[in-house]
Coordinates of C-alpha atoms (C1' of nucleotides) in Angstrom, one line a residue:
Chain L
X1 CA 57.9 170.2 140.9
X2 CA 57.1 171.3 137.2
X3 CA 53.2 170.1 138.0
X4 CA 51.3 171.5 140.6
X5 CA 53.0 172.8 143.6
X6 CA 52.2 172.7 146.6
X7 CA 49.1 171.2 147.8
X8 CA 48.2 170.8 144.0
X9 CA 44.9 168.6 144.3
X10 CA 42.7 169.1 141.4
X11 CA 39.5 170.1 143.3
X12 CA 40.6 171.1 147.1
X13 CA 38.1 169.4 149.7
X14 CA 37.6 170.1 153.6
X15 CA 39.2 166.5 154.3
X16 CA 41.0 165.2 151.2
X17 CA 37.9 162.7 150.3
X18 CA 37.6 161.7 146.6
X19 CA 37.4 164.6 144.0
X20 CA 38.8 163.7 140.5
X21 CA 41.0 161.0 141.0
X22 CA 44.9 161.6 140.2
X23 CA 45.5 160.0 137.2
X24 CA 47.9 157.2 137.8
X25 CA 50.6 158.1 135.5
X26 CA 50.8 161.5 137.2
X27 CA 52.4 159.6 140.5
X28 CA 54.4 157.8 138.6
X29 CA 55.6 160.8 136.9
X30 CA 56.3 162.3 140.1
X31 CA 57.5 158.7 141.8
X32 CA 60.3 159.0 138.7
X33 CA 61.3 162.4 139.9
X34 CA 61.8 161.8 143.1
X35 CA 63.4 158.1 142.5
X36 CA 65.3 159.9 140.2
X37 CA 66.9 162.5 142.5
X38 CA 67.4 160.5 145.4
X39 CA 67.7 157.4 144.5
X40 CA 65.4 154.4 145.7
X41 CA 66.9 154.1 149.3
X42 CA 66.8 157.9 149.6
X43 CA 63.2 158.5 148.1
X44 CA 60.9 158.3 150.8
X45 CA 56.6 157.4 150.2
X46 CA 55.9 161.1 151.6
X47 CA 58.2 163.1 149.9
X48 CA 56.9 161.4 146.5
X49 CA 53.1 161.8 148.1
X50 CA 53.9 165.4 148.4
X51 CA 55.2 166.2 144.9
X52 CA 52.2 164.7 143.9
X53 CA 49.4 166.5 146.6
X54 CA 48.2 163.3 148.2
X55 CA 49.2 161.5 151.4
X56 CA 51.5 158.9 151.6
X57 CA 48.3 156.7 152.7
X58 CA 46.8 157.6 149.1
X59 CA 49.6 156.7 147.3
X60 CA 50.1 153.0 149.0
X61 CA 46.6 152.7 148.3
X62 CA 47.0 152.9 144.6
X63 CA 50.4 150.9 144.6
X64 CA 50.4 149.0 147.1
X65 CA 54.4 149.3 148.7
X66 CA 57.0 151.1 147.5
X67 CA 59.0 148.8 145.5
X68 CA 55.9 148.0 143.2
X69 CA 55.7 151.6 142.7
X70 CA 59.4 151.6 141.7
X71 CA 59.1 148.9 139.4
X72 CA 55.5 150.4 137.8
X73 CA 58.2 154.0 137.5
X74 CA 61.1 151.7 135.9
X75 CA 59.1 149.4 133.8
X76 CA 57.4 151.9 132.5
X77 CA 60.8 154.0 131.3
X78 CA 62.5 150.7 130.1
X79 CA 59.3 150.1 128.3
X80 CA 59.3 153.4 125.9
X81 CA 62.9 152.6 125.6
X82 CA 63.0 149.3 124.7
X83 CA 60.5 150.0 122.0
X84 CA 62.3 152.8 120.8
X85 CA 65.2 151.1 120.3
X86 CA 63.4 147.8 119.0
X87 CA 61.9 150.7 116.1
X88 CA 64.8 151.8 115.6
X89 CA 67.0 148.9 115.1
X90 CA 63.9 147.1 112.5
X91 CA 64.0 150.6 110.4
X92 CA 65.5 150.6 106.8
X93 CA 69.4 151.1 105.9
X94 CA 72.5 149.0 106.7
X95 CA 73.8 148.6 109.8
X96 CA 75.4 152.2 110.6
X97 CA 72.3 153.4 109.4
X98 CA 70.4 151.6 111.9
X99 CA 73.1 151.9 115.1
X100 CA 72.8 155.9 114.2
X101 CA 68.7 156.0 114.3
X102 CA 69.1 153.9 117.4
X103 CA 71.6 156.2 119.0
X104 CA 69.5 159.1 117.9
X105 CA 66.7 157.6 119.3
X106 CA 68.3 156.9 122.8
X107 CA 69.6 160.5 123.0
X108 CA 66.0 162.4 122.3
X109 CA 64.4 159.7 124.6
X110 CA 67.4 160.4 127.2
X111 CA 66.5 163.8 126.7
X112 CA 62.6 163.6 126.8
X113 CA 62.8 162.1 130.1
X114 CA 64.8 163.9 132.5
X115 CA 65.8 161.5 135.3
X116 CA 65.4 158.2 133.4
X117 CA 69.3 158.4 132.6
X118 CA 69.6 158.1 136.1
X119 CA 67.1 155.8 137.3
X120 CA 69.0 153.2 134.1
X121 CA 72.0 153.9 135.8
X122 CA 71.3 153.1 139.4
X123 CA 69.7 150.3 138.3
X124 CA 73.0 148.8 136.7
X125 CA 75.4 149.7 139.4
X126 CA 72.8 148.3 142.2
X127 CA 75.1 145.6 143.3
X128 CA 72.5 144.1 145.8
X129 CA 71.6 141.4 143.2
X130 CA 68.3 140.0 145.2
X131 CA 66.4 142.8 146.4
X132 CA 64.7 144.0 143.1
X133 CA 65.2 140.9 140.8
X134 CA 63.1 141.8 137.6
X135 CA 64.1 145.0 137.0
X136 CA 67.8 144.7 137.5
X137 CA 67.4 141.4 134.7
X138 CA 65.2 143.6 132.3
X139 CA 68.1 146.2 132.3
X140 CA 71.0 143.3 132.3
X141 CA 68.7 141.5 129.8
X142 CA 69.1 144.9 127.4
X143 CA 72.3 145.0 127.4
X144 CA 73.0 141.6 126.8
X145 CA 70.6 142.2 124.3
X146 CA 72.0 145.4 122.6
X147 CA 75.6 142.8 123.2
X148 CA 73.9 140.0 120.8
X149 CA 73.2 142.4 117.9
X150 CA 76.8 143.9 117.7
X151 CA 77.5 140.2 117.5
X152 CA 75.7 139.6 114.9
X153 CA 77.2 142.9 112.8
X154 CA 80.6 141.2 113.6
X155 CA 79.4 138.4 112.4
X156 CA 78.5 139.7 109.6
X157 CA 81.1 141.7 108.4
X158 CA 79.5 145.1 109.2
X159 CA 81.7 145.6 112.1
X160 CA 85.3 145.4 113.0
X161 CA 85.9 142.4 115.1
X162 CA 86.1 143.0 119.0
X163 CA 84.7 141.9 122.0
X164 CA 81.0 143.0 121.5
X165 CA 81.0 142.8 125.7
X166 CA 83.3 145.5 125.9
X167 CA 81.8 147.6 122.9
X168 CA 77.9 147.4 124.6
X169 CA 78.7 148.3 128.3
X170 CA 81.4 151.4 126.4
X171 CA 78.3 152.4 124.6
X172 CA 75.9 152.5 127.7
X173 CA 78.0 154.0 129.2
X174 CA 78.4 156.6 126.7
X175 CA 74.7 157.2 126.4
X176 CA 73.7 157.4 130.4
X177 CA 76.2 158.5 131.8
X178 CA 76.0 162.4 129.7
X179 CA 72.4 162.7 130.7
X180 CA 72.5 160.6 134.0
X181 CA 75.1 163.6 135.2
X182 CA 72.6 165.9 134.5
X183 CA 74.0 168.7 136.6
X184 CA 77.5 168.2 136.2
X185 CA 76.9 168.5 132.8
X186 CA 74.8 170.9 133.0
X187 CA 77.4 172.7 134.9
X188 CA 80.0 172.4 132.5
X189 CA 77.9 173.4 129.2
X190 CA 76.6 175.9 130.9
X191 CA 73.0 174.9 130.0
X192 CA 70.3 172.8 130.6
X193 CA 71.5 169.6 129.3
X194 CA 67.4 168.9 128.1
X195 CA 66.8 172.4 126.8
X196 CA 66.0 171.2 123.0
X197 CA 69.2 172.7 121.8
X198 CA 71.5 171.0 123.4
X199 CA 70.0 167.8 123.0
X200 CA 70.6 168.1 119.2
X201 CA 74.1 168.7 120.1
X202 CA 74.5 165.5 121.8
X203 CA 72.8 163.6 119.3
X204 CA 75.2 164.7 116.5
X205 CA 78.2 164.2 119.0
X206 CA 76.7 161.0 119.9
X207 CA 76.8 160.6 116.4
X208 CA 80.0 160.9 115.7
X209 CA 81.4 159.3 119.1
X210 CA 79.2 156.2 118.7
X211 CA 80.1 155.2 115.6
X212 CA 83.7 156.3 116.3
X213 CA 83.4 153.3 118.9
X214 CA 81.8 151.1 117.1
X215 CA 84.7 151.7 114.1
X216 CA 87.7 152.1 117.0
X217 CA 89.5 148.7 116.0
X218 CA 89.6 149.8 112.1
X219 CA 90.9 153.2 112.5
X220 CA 94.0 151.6 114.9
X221 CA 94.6 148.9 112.7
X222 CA 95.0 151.8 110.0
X223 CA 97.1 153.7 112.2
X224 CA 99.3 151.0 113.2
X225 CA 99.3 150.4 109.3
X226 CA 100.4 154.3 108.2
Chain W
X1 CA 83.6 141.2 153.4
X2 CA 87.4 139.7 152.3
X3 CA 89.2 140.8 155.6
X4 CA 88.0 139.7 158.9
X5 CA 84.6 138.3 158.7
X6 CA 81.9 138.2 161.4
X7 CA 83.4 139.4 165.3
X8 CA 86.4 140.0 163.2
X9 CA 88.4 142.2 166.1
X10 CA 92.3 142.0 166.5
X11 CA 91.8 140.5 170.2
X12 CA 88.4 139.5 171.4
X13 CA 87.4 140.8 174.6
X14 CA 84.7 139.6 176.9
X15 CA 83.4 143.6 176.8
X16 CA 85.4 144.7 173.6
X17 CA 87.5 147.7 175.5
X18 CA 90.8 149.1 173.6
X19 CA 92.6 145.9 172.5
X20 CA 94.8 146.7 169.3
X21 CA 93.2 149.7 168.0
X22 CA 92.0 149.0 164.7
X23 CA 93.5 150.7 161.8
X24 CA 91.7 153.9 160.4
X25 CA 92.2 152.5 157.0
X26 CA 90.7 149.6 157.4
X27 CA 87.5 151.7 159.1
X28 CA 88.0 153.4 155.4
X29 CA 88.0 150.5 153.0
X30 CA 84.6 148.9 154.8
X31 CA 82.8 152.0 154.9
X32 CA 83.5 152.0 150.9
X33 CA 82.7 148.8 150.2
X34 CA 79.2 149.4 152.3
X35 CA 78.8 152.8 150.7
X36 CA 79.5 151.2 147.1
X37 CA 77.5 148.2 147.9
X38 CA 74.2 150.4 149.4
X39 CA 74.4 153.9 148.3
X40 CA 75.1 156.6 150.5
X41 CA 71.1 157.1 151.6
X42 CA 71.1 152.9 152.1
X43 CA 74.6 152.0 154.0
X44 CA 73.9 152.4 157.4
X45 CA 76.2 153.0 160.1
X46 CA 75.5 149.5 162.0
X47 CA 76.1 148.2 158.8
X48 CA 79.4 149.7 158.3
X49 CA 80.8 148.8 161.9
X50 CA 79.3 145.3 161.3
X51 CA 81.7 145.0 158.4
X52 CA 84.8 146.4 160.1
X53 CA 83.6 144.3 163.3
X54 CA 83.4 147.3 165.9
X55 CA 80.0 148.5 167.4
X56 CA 78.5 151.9 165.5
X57 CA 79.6 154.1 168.4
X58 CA 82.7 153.5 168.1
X59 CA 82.7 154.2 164.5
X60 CA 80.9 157.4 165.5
X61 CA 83.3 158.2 168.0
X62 CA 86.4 158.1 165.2
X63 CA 84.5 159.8 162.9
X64 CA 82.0 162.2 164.3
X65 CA 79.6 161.9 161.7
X66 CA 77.6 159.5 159.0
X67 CA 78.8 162.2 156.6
X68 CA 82.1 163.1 157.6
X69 CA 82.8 159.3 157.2
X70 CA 81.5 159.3 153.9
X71 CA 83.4 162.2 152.6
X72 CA 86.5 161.0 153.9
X73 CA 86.2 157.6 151.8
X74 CA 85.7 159.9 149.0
X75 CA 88.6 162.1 149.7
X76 CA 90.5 158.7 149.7
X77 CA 89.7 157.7 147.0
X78 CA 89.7 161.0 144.7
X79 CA 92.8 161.9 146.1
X80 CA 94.4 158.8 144.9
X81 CA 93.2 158.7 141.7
X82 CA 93.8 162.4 141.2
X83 CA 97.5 162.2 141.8
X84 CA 97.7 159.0 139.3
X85 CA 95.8 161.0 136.5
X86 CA 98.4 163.9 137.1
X87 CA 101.1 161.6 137.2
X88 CA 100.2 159.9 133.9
X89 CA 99.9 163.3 132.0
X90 CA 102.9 165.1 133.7
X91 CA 105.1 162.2 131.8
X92 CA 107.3 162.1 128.8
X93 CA 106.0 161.8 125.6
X94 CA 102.9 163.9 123.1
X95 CA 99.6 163.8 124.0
X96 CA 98.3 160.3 122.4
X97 CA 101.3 158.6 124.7
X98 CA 99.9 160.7 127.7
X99 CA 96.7 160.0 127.4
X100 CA 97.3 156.4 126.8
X101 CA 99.0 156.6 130.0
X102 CA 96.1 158.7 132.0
X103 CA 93.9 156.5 130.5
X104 CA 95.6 152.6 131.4
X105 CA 96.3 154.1 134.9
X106 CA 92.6 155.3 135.1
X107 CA 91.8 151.4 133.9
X108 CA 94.2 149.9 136.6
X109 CA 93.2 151.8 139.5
X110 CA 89.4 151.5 139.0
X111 CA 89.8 147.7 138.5
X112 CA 92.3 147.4 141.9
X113 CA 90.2 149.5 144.1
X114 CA 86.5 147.7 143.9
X115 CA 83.8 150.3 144.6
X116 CA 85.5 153.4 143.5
X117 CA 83.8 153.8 140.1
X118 CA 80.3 153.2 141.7
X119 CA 81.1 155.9 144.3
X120 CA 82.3 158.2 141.8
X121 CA 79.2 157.4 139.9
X122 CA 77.1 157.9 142.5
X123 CA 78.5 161.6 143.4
X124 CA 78.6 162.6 139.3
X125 CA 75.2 161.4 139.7
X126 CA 73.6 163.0 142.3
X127 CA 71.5 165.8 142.1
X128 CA 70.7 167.3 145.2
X129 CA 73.1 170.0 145.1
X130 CA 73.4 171.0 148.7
X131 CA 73.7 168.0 150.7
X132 CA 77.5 167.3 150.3
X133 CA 78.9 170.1 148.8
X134 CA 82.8 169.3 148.9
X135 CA 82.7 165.9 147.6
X136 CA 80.3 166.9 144.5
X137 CA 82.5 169.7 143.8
X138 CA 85.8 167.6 143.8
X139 CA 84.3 165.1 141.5
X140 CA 82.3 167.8 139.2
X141 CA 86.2 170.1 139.0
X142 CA 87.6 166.7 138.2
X143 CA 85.6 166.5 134.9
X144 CA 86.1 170.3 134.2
X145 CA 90.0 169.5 134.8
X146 CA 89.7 166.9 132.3
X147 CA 88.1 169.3 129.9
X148 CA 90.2 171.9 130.0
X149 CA 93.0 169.6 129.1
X150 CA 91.2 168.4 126.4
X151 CA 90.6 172.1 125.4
X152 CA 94.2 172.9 125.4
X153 CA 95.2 170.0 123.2
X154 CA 92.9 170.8 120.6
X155 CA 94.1 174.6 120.9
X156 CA 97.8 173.5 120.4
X157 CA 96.0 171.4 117.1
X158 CA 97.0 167.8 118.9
X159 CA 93.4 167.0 118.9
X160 CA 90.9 167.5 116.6
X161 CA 88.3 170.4 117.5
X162 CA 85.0 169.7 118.8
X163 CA 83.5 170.9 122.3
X164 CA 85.7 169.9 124.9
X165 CA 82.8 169.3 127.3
X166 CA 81.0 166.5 125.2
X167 CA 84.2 164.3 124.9
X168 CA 85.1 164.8 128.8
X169 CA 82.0 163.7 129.8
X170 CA 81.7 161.1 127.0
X171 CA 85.2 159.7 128.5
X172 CA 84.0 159.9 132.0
X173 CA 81.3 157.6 131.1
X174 CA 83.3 155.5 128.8
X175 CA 85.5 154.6 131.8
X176 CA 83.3 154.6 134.8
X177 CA 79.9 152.6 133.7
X178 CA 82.2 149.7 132.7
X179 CA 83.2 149.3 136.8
X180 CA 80.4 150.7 138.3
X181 CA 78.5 148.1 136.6
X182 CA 80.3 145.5 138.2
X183 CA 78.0 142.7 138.3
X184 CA 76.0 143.4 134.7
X185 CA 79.5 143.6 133.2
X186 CA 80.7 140.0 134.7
X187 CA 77.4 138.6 133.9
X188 CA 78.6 139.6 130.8
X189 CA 81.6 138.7 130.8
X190 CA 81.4 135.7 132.6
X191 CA 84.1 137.0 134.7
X192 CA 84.9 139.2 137.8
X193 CA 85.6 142.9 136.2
X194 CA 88.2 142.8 139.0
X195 CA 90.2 139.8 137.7
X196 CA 93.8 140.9 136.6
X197 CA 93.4 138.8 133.2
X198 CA 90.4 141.0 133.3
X199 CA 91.6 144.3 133.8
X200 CA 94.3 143.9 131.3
X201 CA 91.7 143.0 128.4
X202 CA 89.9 146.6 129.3
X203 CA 92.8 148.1 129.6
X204 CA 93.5 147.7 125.7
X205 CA 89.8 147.7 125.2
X206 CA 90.1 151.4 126.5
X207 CA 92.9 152.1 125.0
X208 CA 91.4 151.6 121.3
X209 CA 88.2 153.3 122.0
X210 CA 89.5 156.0 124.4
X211 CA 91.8 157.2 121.2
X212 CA 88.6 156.7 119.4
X213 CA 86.4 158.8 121.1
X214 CA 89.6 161.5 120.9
X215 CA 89.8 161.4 116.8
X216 CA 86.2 161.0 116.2
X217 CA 85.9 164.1 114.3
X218 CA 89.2 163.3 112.1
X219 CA 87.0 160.0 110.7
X220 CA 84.4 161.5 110.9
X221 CA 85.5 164.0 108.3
X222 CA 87.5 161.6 106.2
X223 CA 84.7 159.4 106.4
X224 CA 82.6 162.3 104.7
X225 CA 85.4 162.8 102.2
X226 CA 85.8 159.2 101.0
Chain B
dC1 C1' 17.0 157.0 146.9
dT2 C1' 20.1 153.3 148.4
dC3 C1' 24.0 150.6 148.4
dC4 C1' 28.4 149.4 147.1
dT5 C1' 32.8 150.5 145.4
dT6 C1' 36.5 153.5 145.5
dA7 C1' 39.5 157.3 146.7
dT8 C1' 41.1 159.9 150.2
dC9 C1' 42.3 161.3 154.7
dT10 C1' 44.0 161.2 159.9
dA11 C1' 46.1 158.6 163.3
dC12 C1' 48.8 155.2 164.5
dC13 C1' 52.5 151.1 164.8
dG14 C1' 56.9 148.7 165.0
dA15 C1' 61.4 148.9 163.0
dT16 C1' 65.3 151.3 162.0
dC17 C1' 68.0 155.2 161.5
dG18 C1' 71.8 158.6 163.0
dG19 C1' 73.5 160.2 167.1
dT20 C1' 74.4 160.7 172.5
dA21 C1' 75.5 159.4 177.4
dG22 C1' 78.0 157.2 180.5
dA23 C1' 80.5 153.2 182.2
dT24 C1' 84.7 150.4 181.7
dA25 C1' 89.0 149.0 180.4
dT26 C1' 93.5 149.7 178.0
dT27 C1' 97.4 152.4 176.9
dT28 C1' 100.6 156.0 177.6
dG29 C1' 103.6 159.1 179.9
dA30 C1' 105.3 161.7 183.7
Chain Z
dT1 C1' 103.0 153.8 190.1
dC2 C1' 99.3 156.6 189.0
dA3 C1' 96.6 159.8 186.4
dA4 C1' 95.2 161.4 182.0
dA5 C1' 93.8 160.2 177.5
dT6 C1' 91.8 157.1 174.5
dA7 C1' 89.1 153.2 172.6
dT8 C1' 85.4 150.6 173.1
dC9 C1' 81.0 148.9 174.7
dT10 C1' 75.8 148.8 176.3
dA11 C1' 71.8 151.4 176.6
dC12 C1' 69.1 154.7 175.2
dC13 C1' 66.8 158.9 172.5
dG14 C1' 64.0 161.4 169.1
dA15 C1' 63.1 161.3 164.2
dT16 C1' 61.7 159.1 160.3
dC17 C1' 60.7 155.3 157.6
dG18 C1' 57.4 151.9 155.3
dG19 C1' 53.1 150.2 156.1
dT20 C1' 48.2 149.5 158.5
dA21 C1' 43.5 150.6 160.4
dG22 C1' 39.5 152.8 160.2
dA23 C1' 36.6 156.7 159.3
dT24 C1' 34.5 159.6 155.7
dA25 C1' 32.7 161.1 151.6
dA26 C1' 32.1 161.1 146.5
dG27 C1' 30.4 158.5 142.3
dG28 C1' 27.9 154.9 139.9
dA29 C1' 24.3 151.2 139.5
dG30 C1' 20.0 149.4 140.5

DNA sequence: CTCCTTATCTACCGATCGGTAGATATTTGA
DNA sequence: TCAAATATCTACCGATCGGTAGATAAGGAG
């Protein structure tokens, strides 16, 4: 809705017949949106035709059916993500140097992106295990993923033991579910929660909170200790 | 899917006319477990009465509407775990022991009522404001209640200061993503999220980092000071 | 200029959705 | 016992969904 409203084609023709050709990453821009704000069942081809000016004709022309489209719209989020956090993670410092650029990363991308919080999360509560395979594995696949490398700390000695399990779905849940409530949130700060501001203020809470989590088992074995 | 499968009715009829009414409750607990499975946009009705083994118009007929249906699971299930939250912070003891308490009877009921997180989810999630008002506002003065608790605690100096809204919502995710994921979470786990064995682990697991979360700030700060 | 490819549209199709109508049988209560 | 209320079913309706067919026009290559 932030693109062109409302019959937004780039050169208007009698019958809609090929002008310059919507750039593809404009529908999935829009696909995202509306995926995004109703969720795959509730998005229907028209009303993501629509926020992009074509005809629902147009846009299974370029994609095909709707569930490629979905998965072009999700690989291409979990894409920029992934190699985010895979930048991220292979940048200098020790390990709470690392999980902080990572979690900074996660929280400006988050932020970036409105709606890919919420596309992340519907994909990991979608319970329906065989309708849309890949995806569902790329995003079970991350956090098994993001699982490994706490591990590995653990392993290591950079981290208090704990069940890594435990510590990765906490911490995905800590990063979506903020930005994936967009409104609520939104609602409760009293501002937009993308507005530039405010996303530095959940980065340094993020901050704080993430390593806090990451930490938890040290600080109650020192409190238990006191 | 666990009670009464396939033409589960009470008395089987050659035309299925009033035999033993079945229970409103149990109309309830399949429309959840459709509504969790699907989505609101994706359960459909025949679905639904499928699962609770009536015919859709007769679901219709006990509940007037796809939505009324669907806000009186929610009501349900809010309402329930409304009066176990204000049970668990009306008890004895300072706020660490109540929150403890809030947070191992949050645990408890989210891993004995399968579903409920991913509904809850779903409502904190969605953003088109005006389709079910009621519901969305429940859930959305739910966090804010939460908040403002968390407010109060760190105005009596219980809790370290830092914006009331950001921890809320961090603990909303911290507790809901963990069930709502179900599946990714037991893929992980290698075990049903459900399990009691199960719940008790999280329980403690939430326990740690819910404190965590809490006293952030507190290492944070000492951290800094070391 | 002429074709061929491509992007777009209008018009339509079968399936499914939420919801309604009306018949039938059970239960209840006077 | 009998009538009113209730629970359930089958059959259907209009709307919308994802997807297809075919016509039309623009752009590019020779």
């Amino acid at each position: 809705m932030t693109v062109k409203q409302s019959t937004g084609r780039l050169k208007t023709n009698r019958t809609g017949r090929p002008s310059s050709p919507v750039p593809r990453e404009l529908l999935v821009l829009s696909a995202r949106r509306v995926f995004a704000r109703a969720g795959y069942a509730g998005a229907s081809l028209s009303d993501i035709a629509a926020e992009s000016g074509i005809t629902k004709a147009t846009l299974l022309h370029h994609f095909g059916d709707k569930e490629s489209l979905y998965r072009e719209v999700l690989t291409d989020v979990l894409g920029r993500l992934g190699s985010m956090i895979i930048g991220g993670w292979t940048g200098p410092g020790d390990f709470l140097a690392r999980f902080d650029a990572v979690g900074a990363g996660v929280t400006r991308f988050l932020g970036a992106n409105p709606g890919a919080a919420r596309l992340l999360v519907e994909e990991l509560v979608r319970s329906e295990g065989g309708r849309l395979g890949p995806a569902r594995e790329l995003v079970e696949s991350t956090v098994r993923g993001l699982s490994r490398l706490l591990a590995d700390a653990m392993e290591s000695g950079e981290l208090p033991r704990q069940d890594p399990h435990q510590l990765a779905l906490s911490l995905a849940g800590l990063h979506l579910t903020y930005f994936a409530a967009a409104e609520v949130s939104a609602a409760l700060l009293q501002k937009d929660v993308h507005a530039p501001s405010l996303v530095s203020a959940r980065e340094a809470a993020v901050k704080v909170q993430g390593r806090a989590l990451c930490l938890a088992p040290r600080y109650a074995e020192n409190r238990s200790r006191r």
